[in-house]
C-alpha cells in the first residue's frame, strides 16, 4: 500500500494527502516531522537526505518533494483531468505549481510562522507586516486570474488547484487583516466543498 510520511500540519504533506484523497487512493500516513520526529533517523534520511516531510513509499519506489509527489500520483492514476497530457495545458498547470512553491508560500511564510508558531511575546511585527504585504500581492494575482475562470487553468480542477488550495487555506485562515478577494474566496469555497479536500480544508492552522 502507498505510504505517506509526514505530519498533517505541514502544508507540503497536506498537498499529498489531498491529492491521494482526490484520487480515492488507499494509503497509510505516518506522522513524522515537527513534534513527531522520525525525520532525523537513519531510515528516514535514507529516503530523504534533507530530513523533510513529505516522503512517499510506493512499493520499492521512494519519492520526496511534495509537488513532484502530487504529479507522480496523478500520473500514476492516469488522472488526465488532474494532470493533463497536452503540452501547453500541462505547462500551465506546472506554472501554477511552481508559483505556489516559489512565490505564494514563501511570501506568506513569515506571517504564518510568526502568528501561528511563535509565542506572542516573541513575535516580530515588522516581519509579519512584510510577509502580509507579499501575501496580499499573491492574493491579488489569484483574485484577478480567477475572475475569468472557475479554476486556475480553466474550467477543470487540476493539481494546480490542490497545491494552491493548500496555500490559500493558510492565507485565508491567518489571523490578520486581508483585502476582500471575491474571486479567490469563491474559488476556495468551491475547493472546500470537494470531499477530497476535507482533511486539509477542515484543519485549524497549527
Ligand atoms: N520542497 C519541499 C519542502 C519540504 C519542507 O520544507 N517540509 C517541512 C514541513 S512543511 C519540514 O519537513 N520541516 C521539518 C519538520 O517538519 O520537522 C517539499 O515541497 O516537499
PDB file of C-alpha atoms and ligand atoms in Angstrom:
ATOM      1  CA  UNK A   1       0.000   0.000   0.000  1.00  0.00           C
ATOM      2  CA  UNK A   2       1.097   3.564  -0.641  1.00  0.00           C
ATOM      3  CA  UNK A   3       2.761   5.045   2.434  1.00  0.00           C
ATOM      4  CA  UNK A   4       2.879   8.800   3.108  1.00  0.00           C
ATOM      5  CA  UNK A   5       5.353  10.042   5.694  1.00  0.00           C
ATOM      6  CA  UNK A   6       4.601  13.385   7.315  1.00  0.00           C
ATOM      7  CA  UNK A   7       2.513  15.289   9.851  1.00  0.00           C
ATOM      8  CA  UNK A   8      -0.724  16.763   8.555  1.00  0.00           C
ATOM      9  CA  UNK A   9       0.109  20.236   9.916  1.00  0.00           C
ATOM     10  CA  UNK A  10       2.737  20.529   7.156  1.00  0.00           C
ATOM     11  CA  UNK A  11       1.403  22.329   4.094  1.00  0.00           C
ATOM     12  CA  UNK A  12       3.574  20.117   1.916  1.00  0.00           C
ATOM     13  CA  UNK A  13       2.131  16.942   3.423  1.00  0.00           C
ATOM     14  CA  UNK A  14      -1.359  18.406   3.013  1.00  0.00           C
ATOM     15  CA  UNK A  15      -0.876  18.613  -0.764  1.00  0.00           C
ATOM     16  CA  UNK A  16      -0.057  14.907  -0.976  1.00  0.00           C
ATOM     17  CA  UNK A  17      -2.925  13.830   1.298  1.00  0.00           C
ATOM     18  CA  UNK A  18      -5.427  15.991  -0.613  1.00  0.00           C
ATOM     19  CA  UNK A  19      -4.208  14.602  -3.947  1.00  0.00           C
ATOM     20  CA  UNK A  20      -4.398  10.997  -2.694  1.00  0.00           C
ATOM     21  CA  UNK A  21      -7.907  11.599  -1.322  1.00  0.00           C
ATOM     22  CA  UNK A  22      -8.977  13.297  -4.546  1.00  0.00           C
ATOM     23  CA  UNK A  23      -7.816  10.212  -6.449  1.00  0.00           C
ATOM     24  CA  UNK A  24      -9.518   7.854  -3.972  1.00  0.00           C
ATOM     25  CA  UNK A  25      -6.221   6.082  -3.229  1.00  0.00           C
ATOM     26  CA  UNK A  26      -5.753   3.725  -0.305  1.00  0.00           C
ATOM     27  CA  UNK A  27      -2.754   4.798   1.763  1.00  0.00           C
ATOM     28  CA  UNK A  28      -1.204   4.701   5.170  1.00  0.00           C
ATOM     29  CA  UNK A  29       0.059   8.002   6.622  1.00  0.00           C
ATOM     30  CA  UNK A  30       2.747   8.024   9.285  1.00  0.00           C
ATOM     31  CA  UNK A  31       3.203  11.146  11.400  1.00  0.00           C
ATOM     32  CA  UNK A  32       6.772  12.411  11.026  1.00  0.00           C
ATOM     33  CA  UNK A  33       8.472  15.767  11.378  1.00  0.00           C
ATOM     34  CA  UNK A  34       7.852  18.523  13.907  1.00  0.00           C
ATOM     35  CA  UNK A  35       6.902  17.167  17.335  1.00  0.00           C
ATOM     36  CA  UNK A  36       6.664  13.623  15.922  1.00  0.00           C
ATOM     37  CA  UNK A  37      10.346  13.460  14.975  1.00  0.00           C
ATOM     38  CA  UNK A  38      11.450  10.359  12.975  1.00  0.00           C
ATOM     39  CA  UNK A  39      12.769  12.542  10.161  1.00  0.00           C
ATOM     40  CA  UNK A  40      16.268  12.532  11.665  1.00  0.00           C
ATOM     41  CA  UNK A  41      16.528   8.751  11.815  1.00  0.00           C
ATOM     42  CA  UNK A  42      18.867   6.768   9.591  1.00  0.00           C
ATOM     43  CA  UNK A  43      15.888   5.024   7.944  1.00  0.00           C
ATOM     44  CA  UNK A  44      14.211   8.349   7.162  1.00  0.00           C
ATOM     45  CA  UNK A  45      17.368  10.092   5.934  1.00  0.00           C
ATOM     46  CA  UNK A  46      17.946   7.174   3.580  1.00  0.00           C
ATOM     47  CA  UNK A  47      14.595   8.076   1.990  1.00  0.00           C
ATOM     48  CA  UNK A  48      15.137  11.842   2.082  1.00  0.00           C
ATOM     49  CA  UNK A  49      18.604  13.144   2.967  1.00  0.00           C
ATOM     50  CA  UNK A  50      17.048  16.581   3.513  1.00  0.00           C
ATOM     51  CA  UNK A  51      15.173  15.210   6.532  1.00  0.00           C
ATOM     52  CA  UNK A  52      11.980  16.948   5.406  1.00  0.00           C
ATOM     53  CA  UNK A  53       8.381  15.794   5.011  1.00  0.00           C
ATOM     54  CA  UNK A  54       6.646  14.539   2.957  1.00  0.00           C
ATOM     55  CA  UNK A  55       8.118  11.357   1.532  1.00  0.00           C
ATOM     56  CA  UNK A  56       6.151   8.583  -0.127  1.00  0.00           C
ATOM     57  CA  UNK A  57       6.943   4.912  -0.477  1.00  0.00           C
ATOM     58  CA  UNK A  58       5.114   3.187  -3.299  1.00  0.00           C
ATOM     59  CA  UNK A  59       6.392  -0.367  -3.089  1.00  0.00           C
ATOM     60  CA  UNK A  60      10.126  -0.023  -3.574  1.00  0.00           C
ATOM     61  CA  UNK A  61       9.815   3.439  -5.118  1.00  0.00           C
ATOM     62  CA  UNK A  62      10.635   6.341  -2.798  1.00  0.00           C
ATOM     63  CA  UNK A  63       9.950   9.989  -3.649  1.00  0.00           C
ATOM     64  CA  UNK A  64      10.296  13.309  -1.854  1.00  0.00           C
ATOM     65  CA  UNK A  65       9.382  16.903  -2.896  1.00  0.00           C
ATOM     66  CA  UNK A  66       5.669  17.475  -2.471  1.00  0.00           C
ATOM     67  CA  UNK A  67       4.860  18.848  -5.910  1.00  0.00           C
ATOM     68  CA  UNK A  68       6.762  16.030  -7.617  1.00  0.00           C
ATOM     69  CA  UNK A  69       4.807  13.551  -5.483  1.00  0.00           C
ATOM     70  CA  UNK A  70       1.485  15.167  -6.436  1.00  0.00           C
ATOM     71  CA  UNK A  71       2.379  14.968 -10.143  1.00  0.00           C
ATOM     72  CA  UNK A  72       3.523  11.359  -9.725  1.00  0.00           C
ATOM     73  CA  UNK A  73       0.299  10.290  -8.001  1.00  0.00           C
ATOM     74  CA  UNK A  74      -1.891  11.970 -10.626  1.00  0.00           C
ATOM     75  CA  UNK A  75       0.134  10.423 -13.470  1.00  0.00           C
ATOM     76  CA  UNK A  76       0.149   7.006 -11.762  1.00  0.00           C
ATOM     77  CA  UNK A  77      -3.666   7.122 -11.630  1.00  0.00           C
ATOM     78  CA  UNK A  78      -3.754   8.291 -15.264  1.00  0.00           C
ATOM     79  CA  UNK A  79      -5.874  11.171 -14.000  1.00  0.00           C
ATOM     80  CA  UNK A  80      -5.807  13.165 -17.234  1.00  0.00           C
ATOM     81  CA  UNK A  81      -8.079  15.888 -15.879  1.00  0.00           C
ATOM     82  CA  UNK A  82      -5.922  16.498 -12.789  1.00  0.00           C
ATOM     83  CA  UNK A  83      -2.593  16.407 -14.652  1.00  0.00           C
ATOM     84  CA  UNK A  84      -3.344  16.979 -18.342  1.00  0.00           C
ATOM     85  CA  UNK A  85      -1.183  15.419 -21.023  1.00  0.00           C
ATOM     86  CA  UNK A  86      -1.343  18.230 -23.584  1.00  0.00           C
ATOM     87  CA  UNK A  87       1.929  20.166 -23.759  1.00  0.00           C
ATOM     88  CA  UNK A  88       0.541  23.635 -23.101  1.00  0.00           C
ATOM     89  CA  UNK A  89      -2.185  22.516 -20.704  1.00  0.00           C
ATOM     90  CA  UNK A  90       0.427  20.678 -18.648  1.00  0.00           C
ATOM     91  CA  UNK A  91       2.819  23.633 -18.740  1.00  0.00           C
ATOM     92  CA  UNK A  92       0.062  25.899 -17.427  1.00  0.00           C
ATOM     93  CA  UNK A  93      -0.645  23.540 -14.502  1.00  0.00           C
ATOM     94  CA  UNK A  94       3.081  23.236 -13.857  1.00  0.00           C
ATOM     95  CA  UNK A  95       3.498  27.023 -13.896  1.00  0.00           C
ATOM     96  CA  UNK A  96       0.918  27.462 -11.119  1.00  0.00           C
ATOM     97  CA  UNK A  97       2.546  24.701  -9.099  1.00  0.00           C
ATOM     98  CA  UNK A  98       5.930  26.425  -9.418  1.00  0.00           C
ATOM     99  CA  UNK A  99       4.341  29.736  -8.481  1.00  0.00           C
ATOM    100  CA  UNK A 100       2.861  28.201  -5.351  1.00  0.00           C
ATOM    101  CA  UNK A 101       6.165  26.745  -4.182  1.00  0.00           C
ATOM    102  CA  UNK A 102       8.425  29.642  -5.146  1.00  0.00           C
ATOM    103  CA  UNK A 103       6.228  32.737  -4.671  1.00  0.00           C
ATOM    104  CA  UNK A 104       2.948  32.277  -2.789  1.00  0.00           C
ATOM    105  CA  UNK A 105       4.019  30.020   0.089  1.00  0.00           C
ATOM    106  CA  UNK A 106       7.436  31.673   0.650  1.00  0.00           C
ATOM    107  CA  UNK A 107       5.754  35.110   0.592  1.00  0.00           C
ATOM    108  CA  UNK A 108       3.322  34.334   3.402  1.00  0.00           C
ATOM    109  CA  UNK A 109       5.675  32.023   5.293  1.00  0.00           C
ATOM    110  CA  UNK A 110       6.958  34.553   7.847  1.00  0.00           C
ATOM    111  CA  UNK A 111       3.421  35.699   8.697  1.00  0.00           C
ATOM    112  CA  UNK A 112       2.404  32.063   9.244  1.00  0.00           C
ATOM    113  CA  UNK A 113       5.473  31.267  11.302  1.00  0.00           C
ATOM    114  CA  UNK A 114       5.173  34.374  13.465  1.00  0.00           C
ATOM    115  CA  UNK A 115       1.413  34.281  14.037  1.00  0.00           C
ATOM    116  CA  UNK A 116       0.911  30.527  14.399  1.00  0.00           C
ATOM    117  CA  UNK A 117       4.181  29.006  15.574  1.00  0.00           C
ATOM    118  CA  UNK A 118       5.784  31.826  17.593  1.00  0.00           C
ATOM    119  CA  UNK A 119       4.828  32.847  21.122  1.00  0.00           C
ATOM    120  CA  UNK A 120       3.076  36.276  21.143  1.00  0.00           C
ATOM    121  CA  UNK A 121       5.852  37.922  23.187  1.00  0.00           C
ATOM    122  CA  UNK A 122       8.487  36.781  20.687  1.00  0.00           C
ATOM    123  CA  UNK A 123       6.726  37.892  17.517  1.00  0.00           C
ATOM    124  CA  UNK A 124       8.374  40.266  15.045  1.00  0.00           C
ATOM    125  CA  UNK A 125       5.622  42.654  13.902  1.00  0.00           C
ATOM    126  CA  UNK A 126       7.743  44.041  11.042  1.00  0.00           C
ATOM    127  CA  UNK A 127       8.321  40.545   9.658  1.00  0.00           C
ATOM    128  CA  UNK A 128       4.580  39.827   9.850  1.00  0.00           C
ATOM    129  CA  UNK A 129       3.738  43.025   8.000  1.00  0.00           C
ATOM    130  CA  UNK A 130       6.348  42.493   5.277  1.00  0.00           C
ATOM    131  CA  UNK A 131       5.048  38.969   4.745  1.00  0.00           C
ATOM    132  CA  UNK A 132       1.390  40.087   4.858  1.00  0.00           C
ATOM    133  CA  UNK A 133       2.141  42.528   2.029  1.00  0.00           C
ATOM    134  CA  UNK A 134       3.703  39.769  -0.065  1.00  0.00           C
ATOM    135  CA  UNK A 135       0.701  37.562   0.655  1.00  0.00           C
ATOM    136  CA  UNK A 136      -1.630  40.353  -0.450  1.00  0.00           C
ATOM    137  CA  UNK A 137       0.198  40.690  -3.758  1.00  0.00           C
ATOM    138  CA  UNK A 138      -0.234  36.948  -4.341  1.00  0.00           C
ATOM    139  CA  UNK A 139      -3.884  37.033  -3.286  1.00  0.00           C
ATOM    140  CA  UNK A 140      -4.434  39.892  -5.743  1.00  0.00           C
ATOM    141  CA  UNK A 141      -2.825  37.904  -8.559  1.00  0.00           C
ATOM    142  CA  UNK A 142      -5.035  34.903  -7.809  1.00  0.00           C
ATOM    143  CA  UNK A 143      -8.154  37.040  -7.469  1.00  0.00           C
ATOM    144  CA  UNK A 144      -7.623  38.740 -10.841  1.00  0.00           C
ATOM    145  CA  UNK A 145      -6.829  35.429 -12.518  1.00  0.00           C
ATOM    146  CA  UNK A 146      -9.857  33.663 -11.051  1.00  0.00           C
ATOM    147  CA  UNK A 147     -12.194  36.464 -12.118  1.00  0.00           C
ATOM    148  CA  UNK A 148     -12.435  34.896 -15.581  1.00  0.00           C
ATOM    149  CA  UNK A 149     -12.127  31.152 -14.923  1.00  0.00           C
ATOM    150  CA  UNK A 150     -13.519  28.636 -12.465  1.00  0.00           C
ATOM    151  CA  UNK A 151     -10.184  27.012 -11.636  1.00  0.00           C
ATOM    152  CA  UNK A 152      -6.585  28.133 -12.044  1.00  0.00           C
ATOM    153  CA  UNK A 153      -6.115  26.725 -15.517  1.00  0.00           C
ATOM    154  CA  UNK A 154      -9.675  26.928 -16.806  1.00  0.00           C
ATOM    155  CA  UNK A 155     -12.900  25.023 -16.234  1.00  0.00           C
ATOM    156  CA  UNK A 156     -11.238  21.834 -14.966  1.00  0.00           C
ATOM    157  CA  UNK A 157      -9.924  21.228 -11.448  1.00  0.00           C
ATOM    158  CA  UNK A 158      -6.244  20.205 -11.568  1.00  0.00           C
ATOM    159  CA  UNK A 159      -3.308  19.541  -9.264  1.00  0.00           C
ATOM    160  CA  UNK A 160      -2.502  23.271  -9.554  1.00  0.00           C
ATOM    161  CA  UNK A 161      -5.689  23.907  -7.580  1.00  0.00           C
ATOM    162  CA  UNK A 162      -4.683  21.344  -4.966  1.00  0.00           C
ATOM    163  CA  UNK A 163      -1.291  22.844  -4.165  1.00  0.00           C
ATOM    164  CA  UNK A 164      -2.500  26.447  -4.321  1.00  0.00           C
ATOM    165  CA  UNK A 165      -5.633  25.441  -2.391  1.00  0.00           C
ATOM    166  CA  UNK A 166      -3.410  24.266   0.473  1.00  0.00           C
ATOM    167  CA  UNK A 167      -1.563  27.593   0.423  1.00  0.00           C
ATOM    168  CA  UNK A 168      -4.838  29.545   0.200  1.00  0.00           C
ATOM    169  CA  UNK A 169      -6.219  27.605   3.182  1.00  0.00           C
ATOM    170  CA  UNK A 170      -3.305  29.007   5.165  1.00  0.00           C
ATOM    171  CA  UNK A 171      -3.573  32.514   3.829  1.00  0.00           C
ATOM    172  CA  UNK A 172      -7.330  32.812   4.366  1.00  0.00           C
ATOM    173  CA  UNK A 173      -7.119  31.459   7.910  1.00  0.00           C
ATOM    174  CA  UNK A 174      -4.222  33.563   9.175  1.00  0.00           C
ATOM    175  CA  UNK A 175      -5.373  35.937  11.914  1.00  0.00           C
ATOM    176  CA  UNK A 176      -4.532  39.149  10.037  1.00  0.00           C
ATOM    177  CA  UNK A 177      -6.258  41.875   8.024  1.00  0.00           C
ATOM    178  CA  UNK A 178      -6.853  40.928   4.374  1.00  0.00           C
ATOM    179  CA  UNK A 179      -8.281  42.764   1.375  1.00  0.00           C
ATOM    180  CA  UNK A 180     -11.607  41.339   0.181  1.00  0.00           C
ATOM    181  CA  UNK A 181     -10.905  38.940  -2.710  1.00  0.00           C
ATOM    182  CA  UNK A 182     -14.288  37.753  -4.014  1.00  0.00           C
ATOM    183  CA  UNK A 183     -12.964  35.557  -6.822  1.00  0.00           C
ATOM    184  CA  UNK A 184     -10.293  33.936  -4.661  1.00  0.00           C
ATOM    185  CA  UNK A 185     -12.875  33.361  -1.918  1.00  0.00           C
ATOM    186  CA  UNK A 186     -15.379  31.863  -4.400  1.00  0.00           C
ATOM    187  CA  UNK A 187     -12.667  29.503  -5.713  1.00  0.00           C
ATOM    188  CA  UNK A 188     -11.603  28.491  -2.200  1.00  0.00           C
ATOM    189  CA  UNK A 189     -15.249  27.791  -1.220  1.00  0.00           C
ATOM    190  CA  UNK A 190     -15.550  25.582  -4.317  1.00  0.00           C
ATOM    191  CA  UNK A 191     -12.383  23.681  -3.346  1.00  0.00           C
ATOM    192  CA  UNK A 192     -13.586  23.362   0.225  1.00  0.00           C
ATOM    193  CA  UNK A 193     -16.799  21.700  -0.940  1.00  0.00           C
ATOM    194  CA  UNK A 194     -14.836  18.868  -2.587  1.00  0.00           C
ATOM    195  CA  UNK A 195     -14.817  15.702  -0.451  1.00  0.00           C
ATOM    196  CA  UNK A 196     -11.157  15.143  -1.379  1.00  0.00           C
ATOM    197  CA  UNK A 197     -10.129  18.396   0.272  1.00  0.00           C
ATOM    198  CA  UNK A 198     -11.840  17.707   3.585  1.00  0.00           C
ATOM    199  CA  UNK A 199      -8.835  16.520   5.611  1.00  0.00           C
ATOM    200  CA  UNK A 200      -6.984  19.703   4.671  1.00  0.00           C
ATOM    201  CA  UNK A 201      -9.649  22.401   4.488  1.00  0.00           C
ATOM    202  CA  UNK A 202     -11.156  21.381   7.833  1.00  0.00           C
ATOM    203  CA  UNK A 203      -7.815  21.762   9.617  1.00  0.00           C
ATOM    204  CA  UNK A 204      -7.136  24.616  12.023  1.00  0.00           C
ATOM    205  CA  UNK A 205      -3.728  26.206  11.492  1.00  0.00           C
ATOM    206  CA  UNK A 206      -1.141  24.822  13.907  1.00  0.00           C
TER     207      UNK A 206
HETATM  208  N1  LIG B   1      10.368  21.468  -1.042  1.00  0.00           N
HETATM  209  C1  LIG B   1       9.941  20.512  -0.036  1.00  0.00           C
HETATM  210  C2  LIG B   1       9.838  21.242   1.308  1.00  0.00           C
HETATM  211  C3  LIG B   1       9.524  20.286   2.437  1.00  0.00           C
HETATM  212  C4  LIG B   1       9.502  21.006   3.770  1.00  0.00           C
HETATM  213  O1  LIG B   1      10.018  22.123   3.909  1.00  0.00           O
HETATM  214  N2  LIG B   1       8.894  20.347   4.752  1.00  0.00           N
HETATM  215  C5  LIG B   1       8.835  20.921   6.092  1.00  0.00           C
HETATM  216  C6  LIG B   1       7.379  20.946   6.586  1.00  0.00           C
HETATM  217  S1  LIG B   1       6.339  21.931   5.541  1.00  0.00           S
HETATM  218  C7  LIG B   1       9.608  20.042   7.053  1.00  0.00           C
HETATM  219  O2  LIG B   1       9.846  18.877   6.793  1.00  0.00           O
HETATM  220  N3  LIG B   1      10.023  20.608   8.187  1.00  0.00           N
HETATM  221  C8  LIG B   1      10.721  19.882   9.199  1.00  0.00           C
HETATM  222  C9  LIG B   1       9.821  19.118  10.122  1.00  0.00           C
HETATM  223  O3  LIG B   1       8.603  19.060   9.912  1.00  0.00           O
HETATM  224  O4  LIG B   1      10.362  18.553  11.090  1.00  0.00           O
HETATM  225  C10 LIG B   1       8.603  19.894  -0.453  1.00  0.00           C
HETATM  226  O5  LIG B   1       7.834  20.585  -1.144  1.00  0.00           O
HETATM  227  O6  LIG B   1       8.340  18.732  -0.127  1.00  0.00           O
END
